[in-house]
mmCIF file of C-alpha atoms in Angstrom:
data_model
loop_
_atom_site.group_PDB
_atom_site.id
_atom_site.type_symbol
_atom_site.label_atom_id
_atom_site.label_comp_id
_atom_site.label_asym_id
_atom_site.label_seq_id
_atom_site.Cartn_x
_atom_site.Cartn_y
_atom_site.Cartn_z
ATOM 1 C CA UNK A 1 0.000 0.000 0.000
ATOM 2 C CA UNK A 2 2.824 2.367 0.904
ATOM 3 C CA UNK A 3 4.577 1.527 -2.354
ATOM 4 C CA UNK A 4 1.475 2.334 -4.388
ATOM 5 C CA UNK A 5 1.052 5.600 -2.514
ATOM 6 C CA UNK A 6 4.700 6.525 -3.144
ATOM 7 C CA UNK A 7 4.360 5.812 -6.890
ATOM 8 C CA UNK A 8 1.211 7.931 -6.995
ATOM 9 C CA UNK A 9 3.028 10.839 -5.367
ATOM 10 C CA UNK A 10 5.885 10.545 -7.872
ATOM 11 C CA UNK A 11 3.443 10.526 -10.778
ATOM 12 C CA UNK A 12 1.606 13.487 -9.310
ATOM 13 C CA UNK A 13 4.806 15.501 -8.968
ATOM 14 C CA UNK A 14 5.820 14.580 -12.517
ATOM 15 C CA UNK A 15 2.450 15.702 -13.877
ATOM 16 C CA UNK A 16 2.650 18.962 -11.902
ATOM 17 C CA UNK A 17 6.099 19.772 -13.282
ATOM 18 C CA UNK A 18 4.956 18.821 -16.782
ATOM 19 C CA UNK A 19 1.905 21.074 -16.627
ATOM 20 C CA UNK A 20 3.984 23.957 -15.258
ATOM 21 C CA UNK A 21 6.370 23.501 -18.161
ATOM 22 C CA UNK A 22 3.476 23.613 -20.626
ATOM 23 C CA UNK A 23 2.130 26.774 -19.011
ATOM 24 C CA UNK A 24 5.477 28.525 -19.190
ATOM 25 C CA UNK A 25 6.270 27.428 -22.726
ATOM 26 C CA UNK A 26 3.602 29.424 -24.623
ATOM 27 C CA UNK A 27 4.145 32.463 -22.419
ATOM 28 C CA UNK A 28 7.834 32.568 -23.161
ATOM 29 C CA UNK A 29 7.206 31.942 -26.833
ATOM 30 C CA UNK A 30 4.552 34.652 -26.950
ATOM 31 C CA UNK A 31 6.863 37.127 -25.231
ATOM 32 C CA UNK A 32 9.641 36.337 -27.667
ATOM 33 C CA UNK A 33 7.259 36.763 -30.584
ATOM 34 C CA UNK A 34 6.071 40.077 -29.162
ATOM 35 C CA UNK A 35 9.651 41.335 -28.819
ATOM 36 C CA UNK A 36 10.470 40.283 -32.377
ATOM 37 C CA UNK A 37 7.369 42.042 -33.697
ATOM 38 C CA UNK A 38 8.247 45.213 -31.786
ATOM 39 C CA UNK A 39 11.822 45.129 -33.046
ATOM 40 C CA UNK A 40 10.576 44.659 -36.594
ATOM 41 C CA UNK A 41 8.205 47.631 -36.320
ATOM 42 C CA UNK A 42 10.876 49.904 -34.851
ATOM 43 C CA UNK A 43 13.394 48.910 -37.528
ATOM 44 C CA UNK A 44 10.844 49.582 -40.256
ATOM 45 C CA UNK A 45 9.935 52.983 -38.827
ATOM 46 C CA UNK A 46 13.620 53.896 -38.553
ATOM 47 C CA UNK A 47 14.204 52.858 -42.160
ATOM 48 C CA UNK A 48 11.309 54.988 -43.391
ATOM 49 C CA UNK A 49 12.443 57.889 -41.232
ATOM 50 C CA UNK A 50 15.950 57.696 -42.712
ATOM 51 C CA UNK A 51 14.460 58.232 -46.178
ATOM 52 C CA UNK A 52 12.176 61.126 -45.272
ATOM 53 C CA UNK A 53 11.482 62.973 -42.043
ATOM 54 C CA UNK A 54 7.697 62.627 -42.362
ATOM 55 C CA UNK A 55 6.490 59.080 -43.032
ATOM 56 C CA UNK A 56 3.476 58.835 -45.369
ATOM 57 C CA UNK A 57 0.914 56.266 -44.247
ATOM 58 C CA UNK A 58 -2.206 54.688 -45.659
ATOM 59 C CA UNK A 59 -4.886 52.885 -43.668
ATOM 60 C CA UNK A 60 -3.018 49.577 -43.364
ATOM 61 C CA UNK A 61 0.263 51.151 -42.265
ATOM 62 C CA UNK A 62 -1.544 53.397 -39.778
ATOM 63 C CA UNK A 63 -3.330 50.472 -38.132
ATOM 64 C CA UNK A 64 -0.190 48.315 -38.015
ATOM 65 C CA UNK A 65 2.462 50.825 -36.946
ATOM 66 C CA UNK A 66 0.461 53.451 -35.049
ATOM 67 C CA UNK A 67 -2.635 51.825 -33.563
ATOM 68 C CA UNK A 68 -1.717 48.170 -33.040
ATOM 69 C CA UNK A 69 0.446 47.032 -30.113
ATOM 70 C CA UNK A 70 3.200 46.370 -29.262
ATOM 71 C CA UNK A 71 4.703 49.834 -29.506
ATOM 72 C CA UNK A 72 7.336 51.569 -27.381
ATOM 73 C CA UNK A 73 7.520 54.755 -29.443
ATOM 74 C CA UNK A 74 5.309 57.829 -29.758
ATOM 75 C CA UNK A 75 3.883 58.902 -33.100
ATOM 76 C CA UNK A 76 2.820 62.380 -34.209
ATOM 77 C CA UNK A 77 0.277 62.161 -37.021
ATOM 78 C CA UNK A 78 -0.888 64.995 -39.233
ATOM 79 C CA UNK A 79 -4.240 64.247 -40.835
ATOM 80 C CA UNK A 80 -4.491 66.389 -43.929
ATOM 81 C CA UNK A 81 -5.768 66.771 -47.498
ATOM 82 C CA UNK A 82 -2.934 67.906 -49.754
ATOM 83 C CA UNK A 83 -4.300 66.903 -53.137
ATOM 84 C CA UNK A 84 -4.979 69.917 -55.434
ATOM 85 C CA UNK A 85 -8.626 68.968 -55.940
ATOM 86 C CA UNK A 86 -9.241 69.395 -52.200
ATOM 87 C CA UNK A 87 -8.263 73.094 -52.431
ATOM 88 C CA UNK A 88 -7.023 73.154 -48.836
ATOM 89 C CA UNK A 89 -4.553 76.037 -48.702
ATOM 90 C CA UNK A 90 -4.371 75.743 -44.919
ATOM 91 C CA UNK A 91 -3.251 72.129 -45.279
ATOM 92 C CA UNK A 92 -0.326 73.178 -47.473
ATOM 93 C CA UNK A 93 0.713 75.910 -45.048
ATOM 94 C CA UNK A 94 0.489 73.550 -42.071
ATOM 95 C CA UNK A 95 2.433 70.892 -43.985
ATOM 96 C CA UNK A 96 5.321 73.317 -44.545
ATOM 97 C CA UNK A 97 5.563 74.024 -40.804
ATOM 98 C CA UNK A 98 5.234 70.302 -40.045
ATOM 99 C CA UNK A 99 8.106 69.500 -42.427
ATOM 100 C CA UNK A 100 10.303 72.113 -40.722
ATOM 101 C CA UNK A 101 9.592 70.552 -37.327
ATOM 102 C CA UNK A 102 10.166 66.974 -38.524
ATOM 103 C CA UNK A 103 13.445 67.920 -40.204
ATOM 104 C CA UNK A 104 14.581 69.695 -37.034
ATOM 105 C CA UNK A 105 14.018 66.455 -35.096
ATOM 106 C CA UNK A 106 15.412 64.120 -37.761
ATOM 107 C CA UNK A 107 18.741 65.964 -38.092
ATOM 108 C CA UNK A 108 19.232 66.858 -34.422
ATOM 109 C CA UNK A 109 21.735 65.130 -32.173
ATOM 110 C CA UNK A 110 18.891 64.010 -29.872
ATOM 111 C CA UNK A 111 17.137 62.006 -32.623
ATOM 112 C CA UNK A 112 16.067 58.536 -31.469
ATOM 113 C CA UNK A 113 13.506 55.811 -32.132
ATOM 114 C CA UNK A 114 11.201 57.136 -29.402
ATOM 115 C CA UNK A 115 9.368 59.613 -31.641
ATOM 116 C CA UNK A 116 8.275 59.533 -35.280
ATOM 117 C CA UNK A 117 6.446 62.014 -37.503
ATOM 118 C CA UNK A 118 3.851 60.668 -39.917
ATOM 119 C CA UNK A 119 1.135 61.997 -42.202
ATOM 120 C CA UNK A 120 -2.167 60.506 -43.345
ATOM 121 C CA UNK A 121 -3.687 62.124 -46.420
ATOM 122 C CA UNK A 122 -7.429 61.865 -46.847
ATOM 123 C CA UNK A 123 -7.094 60.523 -50.381
ATOM 124 C CA UNK A 124 -4.740 57.774 -49.182
ATOM 125 C CA UNK A 125 -6.448 56.897 -45.894
ATOM 126 C CA UNK A 126 -10.108 57.924 -45.942
ATOM 127 C CA UNK A 127 -10.907 54.852 -43.815
ATOM 128 C CA UNK A 128 -8.655 56.240 -41.059
ATOM 129 C CA UNK A 129 -10.618 59.515 -41.032
ATOM 130 C CA UNK A 130 -13.848 57.523 -40.738
ATOM 131 C CA UNK A 131 -12.409 55.308 -38.006
ATOM 132 C CA UNK A 132 -11.447 58.349 -35.902
ATOM 133 C CA UNK A 133 -14.667 60.272 -36.720
ATOM 134 C CA UNK A 134 -12.543 63.070 -38.124
ATOM 135 C CA UNK A 135 -14.265 65.605 -40.372
ATOM 136 C CA UNK A 136 -11.736 68.430 -40.656
ATOM 137 C CA UNK A 137 -8.163 68.890 -41.790
ATOM 138 C CA UNK A 138 -5.461 69.607 -40.935
ATOM 139 C CA UNK A 139 -5.446 67.923 -37.510
ATOM 140 C CA UNK A 140 -2.437 66.953 -35.409
ATOM 141 C CA UNK A 141 -2.637 64.017 -32.977
ATOM 142 C CA UNK A 142 -0.182 62.340 -30.642
ATOM 143 C CA UNK A 143 -0.381 58.568 -30.205
ATOM 144 C CA UNK A 144 1.528 57.706 -27.012
ATOM 145 C CA UNK A 145 3.725 54.664 -26.599
ATOM 146 C CA UNK A 146 1.336 53.250 -23.994
ATOM 147 C CA UNK A 147 -2.409 53.663 -23.720
ATOM 148 C CA UNK A 148 -4.883 55.471 -25.909
ATOM 149 C CA UNK A 149 -4.723 59.138 -26.934
ATOM 150 C CA UNK A 150 -6.338 61.550 -24.499
ATOM 151 C CA UNK A 151 -8.042 64.844 -25.195
ATOM 152 C CA UNK A 152 -4.802 66.780 -24.760
ATOM 153 C CA UNK A 153 -3.159 64.564 -27.393
ATOM 154 C CA UNK A 154 -5.100 66.477 -30.070
ATOM 155 C CA UNK A 155 -3.388 69.757 -30.909
ATOM 156 C CA UNK A 156 -5.591 72.845 -30.509
ATOM 157 C CA UNK A 157 -4.946 74.217 -33.971
ATOM 158 C CA UNK A 158 -7.703 76.834 -33.949
ATOM 159 C CA UNK A 159 -6.485 78.504 -30.758
ATOM 160 C CA UNK A 160 -2.709 78.150 -31.033
ATOM 161 C CA UNK A 161 -2.018 78.016 -34.766
ATOM 162 C CA UNK A 162 0.316 75.606 -36.563
ATOM 163 C CA UNK A 163 3.708 77.300 -36.264
ATOM 164 C CA UNK A 164 6.567 74.830 -35.801
ATOM 165 C CA UNK A 165 7.539 76.375 -32.479
ATOM 166 C CA UNK A 166 4.023 75.919 -31.081
ATOM 167 C CA UNK A 167 3.923 72.299 -32.254
ATOM 168 C CA UNK A 168 7.318 71.691 -30.620
ATOM 169 C CA UNK A 169 6.014 73.011 -27.277
ATOM 170 C CA UNK A 170 2.964 70.760 -27.492
ATOM 171 C CA UNK A 171 5.135 67.708 -28.302
ATOM 172 C CA UNK A 172 7.439 68.496 -25.374
ATOM 173 C CA UNK A 173 4.399 68.617 -23.085
ATOM 174 C CA UNK A 174 3.050 65.271 -24.326
ATOM 175 C CA UNK A 175 6.297 63.293 -24.773
ATOM 176 C CA UNK A 176 9.034 65.122 -22.821
ATOM 177 C CA UNK A 177 10.994 65.248 -26.098
ATOM 178 C CA UNK A 178 12.561 68.666 -26.601
ATOM 179 C CA UNK A 179 12.885 69.755 -30.236
ATOM 180 C CA UNK A 180 14.803 72.866 -31.209
ATOM 181 C CA UNK A 181 13.326 74.221 -34.422
ATOM 182 C CA UNK A 182 15.822 75.051 -37.169
ATOM 183 C CA UNK A 183 14.380 76.928 -40.111
ATOM 184 C CA UNK A 184 16.109 77.098 -43.492
ATOM 185 C CA UNK A 185 17.660 80.512 -44.116
ATOM 186 C CA UNK A 186 15.244 83.023 -45.595
ATOM 187 C CA UNK A 187 16.862 86.112 -47.058
ATOM 188 C CA UNK A 188 13.685 87.673 -48.443
ATOM 189 C CA UNK A 189 13.317 89.979 -45.410
ATOM 190 C CA UNK A 190 16.933 91.115 -45.651
ATOM 191 C CA UNK A 191 16.633 91.738 -49.385
ATOM 192 C CA UNK A 192 13.373 93.658 -48.940
ATOM 193 C CA UNK A 193 14.953 95.818 -46.207
ATOM 194 C CA UNK A 194 17.991 96.513 -48.385
ATOM 195 C CA UNK A 195 15.756 97.507 -51.303
ATOM 196 C CA UNK A 196 13.716 99.787 -49.053
ATOM 197 C CA UNK A 197 16.805 101.494 -47.660
ATOM 198 C CA UNK A 198 18.198 101.884 -51.191
ATOM 199 C CA UNK A 199 14.911 103.336 -52.415
ATOM 200 C CA UNK A 200 14.676 105.846 -49.573
ATOM 201 C CA UNK A 201 18.341 106.764 -49.925
ATOM 202 C CA UNK A 202 17.979 107.239 -53.668
ATOM 203 C CA UNK A 203 14.889 109.400 -53.205
ATOM 204 C CA UNK A 204 16.633 111.584 -50.630
ATOM 205 C CA UNK A 205 19.640 111.936 -52.922
ATOM 206 C CA UNK A 206 17.496 112.989 -55.878
ATOM 207 C CA UNK A 207 15.612 115.497 -53.727
ATOM 208 C CA UNK A 208 18.653 116.652 -51.790
ATOM 209 C CA UNK A 209 18.088 120.259 -52.849
ATOM 210 C CA UNK A 210 14.445 120.245 -51.706
ATOM 211 C CA UNK A 211 13.668 118.208 -48.601
ATOM 212 C CA UNK A 212 10.541 120.033 -47.547
ATOM 213 C CA UNK A 213 8.469 116.893 -48.109
ATOM 214 C CA UNK A 214 10.105 115.407 -45.007
ATOM 215 C CA UNK A 215 8.165 117.935 -42.944
ATOM 216 C CA UNK A 216 4.847 117.071 -44.627
ATOM 217 C CA UNK A 217 2.377 116.425 -41.797
ATOM 218 C CA UNK A 218 -0.098 114.584 -44.024
ATOM 219 C CA UNK A 219 2.520 112.086 -45.146
ATOM 220 C CA UNK A 220 3.630 111.317 -41.611
ATOM 221 C CA UNK A 221 -0.008 111.054 -40.495
ATOM 222 C CA UNK A 222 -0.741 108.503 -43.234
ATOM 223 C CA UNK A 223 2.334 106.466 -42.301
ATOM 224 C CA UNK A 224 1.344 106.508 -38.617
ATOM 225 C CA UNK A 225 -2.206 105.416 -39.485
ATOM 226 C CA UNK A 226 -0.903 102.484 -41.530
ATOM 227 C CA UNK A 227 1.122 101.273 -38.540
ATOM 228 C CA UNK A 228 -1.861 101.716 -36.209
ATOM 229 C CA UNK A 229 -4.195 99.836 -38.564
ATOM 230 C CA UNK A 230 -1.717 96.953 -38.865
ATOM 231 C CA UNK A 231 -1.256 96.625 -35.113
ATOM 232 C CA UNK A 232 -4.919 97.003 -34.107
ATOM 233 C CA UNK A 233 -6.064 94.476 -36.701
ATOM 234 C CA UNK A 234 -3.945 91.690 -35.204
ATOM 235 C CA UNK A 235 -1.073 91.451 -37.691
ATOM 236 C CA UNK A 236 1.449 90.860 -34.896
ATOM 237 C CA UNK A 237 -0.728 88.059 -33.492
ATOM 238 C CA UNK A 238 -0.757 86.469 -36.948
ATOM 239 C CA UNK A 239 3.019 86.723 -37.146
ATOM 240 C CA UNK A 240 3.478 85.026 -33.763
ATOM 241 C CA UNK A 241 0.763 82.343 -33.943
ATOM 242 C CA UNK A 242 0.695 81.617 -37.672
ATOM 243 C CA UNK A 243 -3.087 81.051 -38.038
ATOM 244 C CA UNK A 244 -4.650 79.847 -41.329
ATOM 245 C CA UNK A 245 -5.932 82.406 -43.819
ATOM 246 C CA UNK A 246 -9.477 81.018 -43.625
ATOM 247 C CA UNK A 247 -11.298 77.781 -42.813
ATOM 248 C CA UNK A 248 -13.209 75.614 -45.264
ATOM 249 C CA UNK A 249 -15.785 73.207 -43.851
ATOM 250 C CA UNK A 250 -15.119 69.816 -45.525
ATOM 251 C CA UNK A 251 -18.760 68.772 -45.132
ATOM 252 C CA UNK A 252 -20.527 71.612 -46.948
ATOM 253 C CA UNK A 253 -17.568 73.474 -48.493
ATOM 254 C CA UNK A 254 -18.471 76.728 -46.740
ATOM 255 C CA UNK A 255 -15.511 79.054 -46.172
ATOM 256 C CA UNK A 256 -15.303 80.993 -42.885
ATOM 257 C CA UNK A 257 -13.299 84.202 -42.786
ATOM 258 C CA UNK A 258 -14.247 85.123 -39.203
ATOM 259 C CA UNK A 259 -13.233 82.797 -36.373
ATOM 260 C CA UNK A 260 -16.091 81.957 -34.031
ATOM 261 C CA UNK A 261 -13.969 82.169 -30.879
ATOM 262 C CA UNK A 262 -12.624 85.189 -29.059
ATOM 263 C CA UNK A 263 -9.343 83.321 -28.488
ATOM 264 C CA UNK A 264 -8.308 83.071 -32.134
ATOM 265 C CA UNK A 265 -8.617 84.692 -35.546
ATOM 266 C CA UNK A 266 -7.934 84.023 -39.227
ATOM 267 C CA UNK A 267 -5.576 86.065 -41.374
ATOM 268 C CA UNK A 268 -8.509 87.123 -43.563
ATOM 269 C CA UNK A 269 -10.282 88.356 -40.434
ATOM 270 C CA UNK A 270 -7.427 90.727 -39.610
ATOM 271 C CA UNK A 271 -7.584 92.103 -43.162
ATOM 272 C CA UNK A 272 -11.322 92.719 -42.789
ATOM 273 C CA UNK A 273 -10.805 94.490 -39.457
ATOM 274 C CA UNK A 274 -8.058 96.638 -41.005
ATOM 275 C CA UNK A 275 -10.363 97.782 -43.814
ATOM 276 C CA UNK A 276 -13.213 98.501 -41.396
ATOM 277 C CA UNK A 277 -10.956 100.592 -39.153
ATOM 278 C CA UNK A 278 -9.681 102.473 -42.197
ATOM 279 C CA UNK A 279 -13.249 103.209 -43.361
ATOM 280 C CA UNK A 280 -14.271 104.439 -39.899
ATOM 281 C CA UNK A 281 -11.189 106.647 -39.730
ATOM 282 C CA UNK A 282 -11.979 108.070 -43.152
ATOM 283 C CA UNK A 283 -15.473 108.910 -41.917
ATOM 284 C CA UNK A 284 -14.063 110.708 -38.879
ATOM 285 C CA UNK A 285 -11.651 112.667 -41.082
ATOM 286 C CA UNK A 286 -14.526 113.756 -43.320
ATOM 287 C CA UNK A 287 -16.592 114.828 -40.290
ATOM 288 C CA UNK A 288 -13.662 116.865 -39.023
ATOM 289 C CA UNK A 289 -13.155 118.396 -42.469
ATOM 290 C CA UNK A 290 -16.826 119.365 -42.699
ATOM 291 C CA UNK A 291 -16.722 121.020 -39.265
ATOM 292 C CA UNK A 292 -13.440 122.947 -39.650
ATOM 293 C CA UNK A 293 -13.325 123.939 -43.312
ATOM 294 C CA UNK A 294 -14.624 127.295 -44.551
ATOM 295 C CA UNK A 295 -15.868 126.253 -47.961
ATOM 296 C CA UNK A 296 -19.340 126.126 -49.453
ATOM 297 C CA UNK A 297 -22.031 125.179 -46.914
ATOM 298 C CA UNK A 298 -23.727 122.729 -49.285
ATOM 299 C CA UNK A 299 -20.453 120.932 -49.990
ATOM 300 C CA UNK A 300 -19.650 120.784 -46.293
ATOM 301 C CA UNK A 301 -23.090 119.285 -45.634
ATOM 302 C CA UNK A 302 -22.502 116.546 -48.215
ATOM 303 C CA UNK A 303 -19.065 115.771 -46.724
ATOM 304 C CA UNK A 304 -20.655 115.610 -43.272
ATOM 305 C CA UNK A 305 -23.354 113.172 -44.409
ATOM 306 C CA UNK A 306 -20.839 110.947 -46.203
ATOM 307 C CA UNK A 307 -18.555 110.884 -43.166
ATOM 308 C CA UNK A 308 -21.439 110.157 -40.829
ATOM 309 C CA UNK A 309 -22.635 107.332 -43.098
ATOM 310 C CA UNK A 310 -19.163 105.766 -43.170
ATOM 311 C CA UNK A 311 -18.843 105.868 -39.393
ATOM 312 C CA UNK A 312 -22.342 104.499 -38.679
ATOM 313 C CA UNK A 313 -22.317 101.736 -41.291
ATOM 314 C CA UNK A 314 -18.804 100.380 -40.826
ATOM 315 C CA UNK A 315 -18.781 100.738 -37.041
ATOM 316 C CA UNK A 316 -22.033 98.758 -36.934
ATOM 317 C CA UNK A 317 -20.391 96.090 -39.100
ATOM 318 C CA UNK A 318 -17.356 96.064 -36.789
ATOM 319 C CA UNK A 319 -19.613 95.742 -33.740
ATOM 320 C CA UNK A 320 -21.491 92.811 -35.313
ATOM 321 C CA UNK A 321 -18.183 90.952 -35.792
ATOM 322 C CA UNK A 322 -17.317 91.675 -32.172
ATOM 323 C CA UNK A 323 -20.674 90.259 -31.033
ATOM 324 C CA UNK A 324 -20.199 87.099 -33.130
ATOM 325 C CA UNK A 325 -16.876 86.411 -31.381
ATOM 326 C CA UNK A 326 -17.810 87.509 -27.841
ATOM 327 C CA UNK A 327 -21.048 85.609 -27.327
ATOM 328 C CA UNK A 328 -23.431 87.294 -24.931
ATOM 329 C CA UNK A 329 -22.261 90.840 -25.689
ATOM 330 C CA UNK A 330 -25.484 92.836 -25.083
ATOM 331 C CA UNK A 331 -25.019 95.902 -27.304
ATOM 332 C CA UNK A 332 -25.599 96.233 -31.023
#
């Protein structure tokens, strides 16, 4: 009896060890397979990145290399529509800034396999747009190495703009990867300044015997007004933030020139505000001319009515734009 019991115990121990071995075998094999798959994906992404800084992806590549695990790298994706028939000028402008940022990362000393820049064009990956319920372009998203994208992983393009520097700050916040933006040299500003200085210098030289025009109050007033109009219309904000010129709704094709938020604006909107301010100023100048001049009374009355009409009409238009951006503003 004792011998039978001892044999049973031996068999039981053997079966336990055997089952433990079977349990460990697929786990180890699965882990090895997972590591090989991850290594293959990283190598492929590095190869693509060595060819071009921004990797173009279709639906299959996006699902395999961006969405599907395993993945130990972060991916920045620009969803866009660059084909000419889409007529998305904003997409082309955003793509230029995106290329500058990707090149800055690709050719920096800190470049590694922890971050990749990719692009999905609507005409090459419409299924990806449908999968993500995306109905506008361009859109920038960050897909982290672990977990799903959160709300902050979608770049606030409308509020911040798409300048490379702003994208770099957002990436640093989401990935802790610091990217120093290097822009290719642009000598257009220097050339324009040199031409302006040459033009002014040449004009002064030609008029060196008669420089009374320098003391012309009207000329200086016009120059000062141009600077004021440029600054009050938001041109400096456009220069810093780099907003799109306008926005085209991809669903109905409607183009918006006025941004609906008080925290942002389009370039076209600043041009509209500049023209409105200029028209209002012209009306005020005419009113002042009608009140101070000593000409014919009938002519002065006409000038007064024209100036008053300009001020009332265009200031009302300006106020309506203000109300559309600052919702709840009570006056009209």
